Each structure stands twice: as C-alpha cells, then as structure tokens.
Amino acid sequence: MSASPSASSVSPSATAPGAAPTQADLLDFVRRTAADAELIASLPLDSEGRTWVRLDGPAGSEAWLIGWPPGTGTGWHDHAESVGAFVTAAGELKENSLATRLPTDGWQTLELSEGVDRERRLPAGMGRSFGRDHVHEVRNESTEHHAVSVHAYYPPLPRIRRYSRTGQVLRLEQVERPEDWQ
C-alpha cells in the first residue's frame, strides 16, 4: 500500500457497548461505509499501487478504505484470528478463496485437496463476511479502472500470513505484523 493511513469518522454500527462486533456487524458497517459517496471519492488513488485510509470501525474493530489500481491484488493471505468483512464500493473485485480450514501454525507447505477453490466476483455494492483463518486473494482484474473497497476486522489484525501457490501446493512465505503495514 502506498498512502499513509489517516483516521476518518464513519458512524459505528449498532453493536452493544462493550460487545465484540460480529461478522454481521462488520458487514453492515462496510456496506454503510461503501455507500458514503463523499468518503469514497475522498480516497487518493495512485496508478502504481494500492492506497488506503484507516477508518474507525465499530466496537474497536479495525477498518480500511482501499483503492486498487487496475491489475493489482493482495496475493494469497489470511487474517489470522480475526473475523472480517469487505464490500466493493466502486469498480469490481474478484475474490479467490479456499473452502477449507488450514492448520493455523506449524507448517510451511501444504497440499490442498481438489475442489477447495471458490471464486466470487464482487461488483460495486457487493461484499461478504468471513470467519477466522479465512484464506483468500483479492484482485482488481480491470485493465482500465480503479476499484475501491471497505474492509473491517475484529479483533484488530494481530498478523497476516502471506502464501504462494503453485497448483494445489500452498506455501507459507511471510508473516506480517501490524507495524509492517501501519
């Protein structure tokens, strides 16, 4: 990501005070935030790399507004122990995910079973929530247009594990901590 984060004020969801937000709360928050045309238009876009602005998420969650230049993506990764949600606010994103739970620690290379791949196209207004240890990659496959999305995670991301994939072989490549992306 290439822009420095800054805080923004988007009203939190109706999560009860002191209660951890659920996946449904996070999805509601990202949907409402993605519908804020003024906020979406305020994101600086860069033709070379993703840009982002940190947002105030509901009940202590971590939230981000992210700009995706044409042809950019995240690569395969997970969000460790956090649950999350994201919605495309502009353009279209493609999510490839694995419909299997991976071991959380103690492995470097894993052979995936056949039939675990899932693909979703998420045009503006569409999104999804996901549970802990969800492994996916998100891409803007457009060759001409930026995409913008809103993401929220709870608890705030303790780490992101990044993977490479060749065929059915998934390999743990790197573990990032919050100080690596803030």
PDB file of N, CA and C in Angstrom, residues 30-31 46 154 163 180:
ATOM      1  N   VAL A  30     -19.355  -2.136   6.745  1.00  0.00           N
ATOM      2  CA  VAL A  30     -18.682  -1.905   5.462  1.00  0.00           C
ATOM      3  C   VAL A  30     -19.683  -1.561   4.369  1.00  0.00           C
ATOM      4  N   ARG A  31     -20.883  -2.126   4.427  1.00  0.00           N
ATOM      5  CA  ARG A  31     -21.919  -1.767   3.439  1.00  0.00           C
ATOM      6  C   ARG A  31     -22.309  -0.301   3.571  1.00  0.00           C
ATOM      7  N   ASP A  46      -3.786   6.074  -6.698  1.00  0.00           N
ATOM      8  CA  ASP A  46      -2.440   6.062  -7.267  1.00  0.00           C
ATOM      9  C   ASP A  46      -2.425   5.030  -8.383  1.00  0.00           C
ATOM     10  N   TYR A 154     -12.159  -7.817  13.195  1.00  0.00           N
ATOM     11  CA  TYR A 154     -12.168  -7.849  14.656  1.00  0.00           C
ATOM     12  C   TYR A 154     -11.763  -9.243  15.116  1.00  0.00           C
ATOM     13  N   TYR A 163       0.959 -16.243   1.539  1.00  0.00           N
ATOM     14  CA  TYR A 163       1.246 -17.539   0.939  1.00  0.00           C
ATOM     15  C   TYR A 163       1.567 -17.396  -0.540  1.00  0.00           C
ATOM     16  N   ASP A 180       4.179  -3.623  10.259  1.00  0.00           N
ATOM     17  CA  ASP A 180       4.625  -3.750   8.881  1.00  0.00           C
ATOM     18  C   ASP A 180       3.730  -2.992   7.907  1.00  0.00           C
TER      19      ASP A 180
END
